[in-house]
Amino acid sequence: MLLPRSYINISFFQPPAFLLIGIPGLEAAHGWISIPFSSMYAVALTGNCLILLAITRTPSLHQPMYYFLSMLALTDVSLTLSTLPTTLAVLWFDHQSIGFNTCLVQMFFLHTFSVVESSVLLAMSFDRFLAISNPLRYAAILTNNVIIRIGIVIVTRATVSIFPVPFLLKRLNFCPNKTLLSHSFCFHPDVMRRACDDITINILYGLYVVASTASIDSLLIALSYALILRTVLGLASPRERVRALNTCVSHILAVLVFYIPAIGMSIIHRFGKHLSPIVHVLVAYVYLLVPPVLNPIIYSVKSKPIREAMLKVLRKKGQGS
């Protein structure tokens, strides 16, 4: 669609809306493609809500480890809801338009919850380190007040880190003919590349956020597991070593499920410009959808208390209906 000449002649331009895209080249099949996407969203929301209900309604799960798991589940629900409306609107109804300010709001929440998830995984690694290295003082150190403070710090850190991003974008002059985004949601690297201005500050700040959050978190998680491994190897009984490591399996899988797609997406955005647009889109969907889908499955399979509590919630629901 041609824009009026008045748009082109002005010195500063911000588009009233961006256009979102589903799967490039497969627009005719969006109806069929929406089926697996809808299923994944349903699994992510149902699984994480079940974990929240199971922990809330089971007094025996009112422990630090499960409080952190509930934080992870709540973050996954929030991350899922931040992309669900626009993704399904594109796939179901071919509704591609999203207002400029709405786009910035979605982008803020998407990146904020991503940082929160990284921080929660770090807190969970600290929890496992304390439980294995100092089990006698574990409950005394991780009291309810301490866990609440950790949660407040996590949310504050993520909010403060991402808060400048929308304002850095609002100062930019955008190109009138570059309003088509590469995803069905607003992603910071994608949005900033639609600008006609110098985006060096945006790039540098984006790198700072990644370095000060996910990069530091991943290093500290690795350090936590190095200390855990050293502690476990110091245990006398092989059975005790296996038991201690088994308590970490679910968290290790959750870390891998989150960080491997995150690293892959970061690499592709910076060095994979020659790749097909479908690759960029699919990697982004993997990063945003796979962790919320797999985390409930991982914890329900690997953690017997969580599995039993979830089954109890489902039985009560079945009896109630």
GROMACS .gro file of N, CA, C and O in nm, residues 8 11 13-14 17 28 35 46-47 52 62 65 71 94 111 115 123 127 131 168-169 206 230 234 274 310 320:
model
  108
    8ILE      N    1   0.577   1.101   0.371
    8ILE     CA    2   0.714   1.087   0.323
    8ILE      C    3   0.791   1.217   0.337
    8ILE      O    4   0.912   1.217   0.360
   11SER      N    5   1.004   1.518   0.843
   11SER     CA    6   1.140   1.486   0.883
   11SER      C    7   1.144   1.376   0.988
   11SER      O    8   1.244   1.309   1.003
   13PHE      N    9   0.927   1.043   1.144
   13PHE     CA   10   0.814   0.955   1.117
   13PHE      C   11   0.814   0.836   1.212
   13PHE      O   12   0.916   0.768   1.228
   14GLN      N   13   0.701   0.814   1.276
   14GLN     CA   14   0.677   0.691   1.350
   14GLN      C   15   0.550   0.629   1.294
   14GLN      O   16   0.446   0.696   1.288
   17ALA      N   17   0.124   0.198   1.283
   17ALA     CA   18   0.116   0.054   1.312
   17ALA      C   19   0.227  -0.020   1.237
   17ALA      O   20   0.279   0.029   1.136
   28ALA      N   21  -0.079  -1.931   0.296
   28ALA     CA   22  -0.200  -2.006   0.258
   28ALA      C   23  -0.229  -2.121   0.353
   28ALA      O   24  -0.342  -2.168   0.361
   35ILE      N   25  -0.297  -2.503   1.411
   35ILE     CA   26  -0.336  -2.616   1.496
   35ILE      C   27  -0.225  -2.655   1.593
   35ILE      O   28  -0.246  -2.660   1.715
   46THR      N   29  -0.204  -2.473   3.030
   46THR     CA   30  -0.263  -2.575   3.117
   46THR      C   31  -0.159  -2.635   3.211
   46THR      O   32  -0.182  -2.648   3.332
   47GLY      N   33  -0.043  -2.672   3.156
   47GLY     CA   34   0.060  -2.735   3.238
   47GLY      C   35   0.111  -2.645   3.349
   47GLY      O   36   0.123  -2.687   3.465
   52LEU      N   37   0.099  -2.447   3.931
   52LEU     CA   38   0.067  -2.343   4.029
   52LEU      C   39  -0.042  -2.391   4.124
   52LEU      O   40  -0.032  -2.371   4.246
   62HIS      N   41   0.492  -2.669   5.018
   62HIS     CA   42   0.523  -2.531   5.057
   62HIS      C   43   0.666  -2.526   5.112
   62HIS      O   44   0.691  -2.507   5.230
   65MET      N   45   1.211  -2.497   4.728
   65MET     CA   46   1.228  -2.551   4.593
   65MET      C   47   1.102  -2.534   4.510
   65MET      O   48   1.107  -2.496   4.392
   71MET      N   49   0.735  -1.980   4.078
   71MET     CA   50   0.779  -1.857   4.009
   71MET      C   51   0.807  -1.885   3.862
   71MET      O   52   0.769  -1.806   3.774
   94ASP      N   53  -0.557  -1.376   1.003
   94ASP     CA   54  -0.472  -1.296   0.914
   94ASP      C   55  -0.476  -1.147   0.954
   94ASP      O   56  -0.469  -1.059   0.870
  111HIS      N   57   1.030  -0.916   2.665
  111HIS     CA   58   1.171  -0.917   2.707
  111HIS      C   59   1.183  -0.918   2.859
  111HIS      O   60   1.275  -0.980   2.914
  115VAL      N   61   1.386  -1.204   3.084
  115VAL     CA   62   1.488  -1.176   3.185
  115VAL      C   63   1.447  -1.237   3.319
  115VAL      O   64   1.530  -1.293   3.392
  123ALA      N   65   1.809  -1.838   4.049
  123ALA     CA   66   1.767  -1.856   4.188
  123ALA      C   67   1.746  -2.004   4.220
  123ALA      O   68   1.779  -2.051   4.330
  127ASP      N   69   1.922  -2.236   4.501
  127ASP     CA   70   1.843  -2.321   4.590
  127ASP      C   71   1.899  -2.462   4.594
  127ASP      O   72   1.915  -2.522   4.702
  131ALA      N   73   2.065  -2.659   4.917
  131ALA     CA   74   2.003  -2.784   4.963
  131ALA      C   75   2.104  -2.898   4.971
  131ALA      O   76   2.095  -2.984   5.058
  168LEU      N   77   1.403   0.428   2.402
  168LEU     CA   78   1.511   0.438   2.304
  168LEU      C   79   1.458   0.419   2.163
  168LEU      O   80   1.512   0.475   2.066
  169LEU      N   81   1.351   0.339   2.149
  169LEU     CA   82   1.290   0.320   2.018
  169LEU      C   83   1.203   0.439   1.977
  169LEU      O   84   1.199   0.477   1.860
  206GLY      N   85   2.110  -0.302   2.398
  206GLY     CA   86   2.064  -0.440   2.389
  206GLY      C   87   2.172  -0.539   2.430
  206GLY      O   88   2.146  -0.635   2.504
  230ARG      N   89   3.128  -3.052   4.307
  230ARG     CA   90   3.236  -3.070   4.404
  230ARG      C   91   3.181  -3.124   4.536
  230ARG      O   92   3.241  -3.213   4.598
  234GLY      N   93   3.220  -3.519   4.711
  234GLY     CA   94   3.272  -3.534   4.846
  234GLY      C   95   3.187  -3.623   4.934
  234GLY      O   96   3.228  -3.655   5.046
  274HIS      N   97   2.191  -1.412   0.624
  274HIS     CA   98   2.179  -1.476   0.493
  274HIS      C   99   2.082  -1.594   0.494
  274HIS      O  100   2.046  -1.645   0.388
  310MET      N  101  -0.029  -3.278   4.099
  310MET     CA  102  -0.102  -3.241   3.979
  310MET      C  103  -0.216  -3.340   3.952
  310MET      O  104  -0.326  -3.300   3.915
  320GLY      N  105  -1.543  -3.262   4.071
  320GLY     CA  106  -1.624  -3.141   4.081
  320GLY      C  107  -1.714  -3.121   3.961
  320GLY      O  108  -1.825  -3.067   3.972
   0.00000   0.00000   0.00000
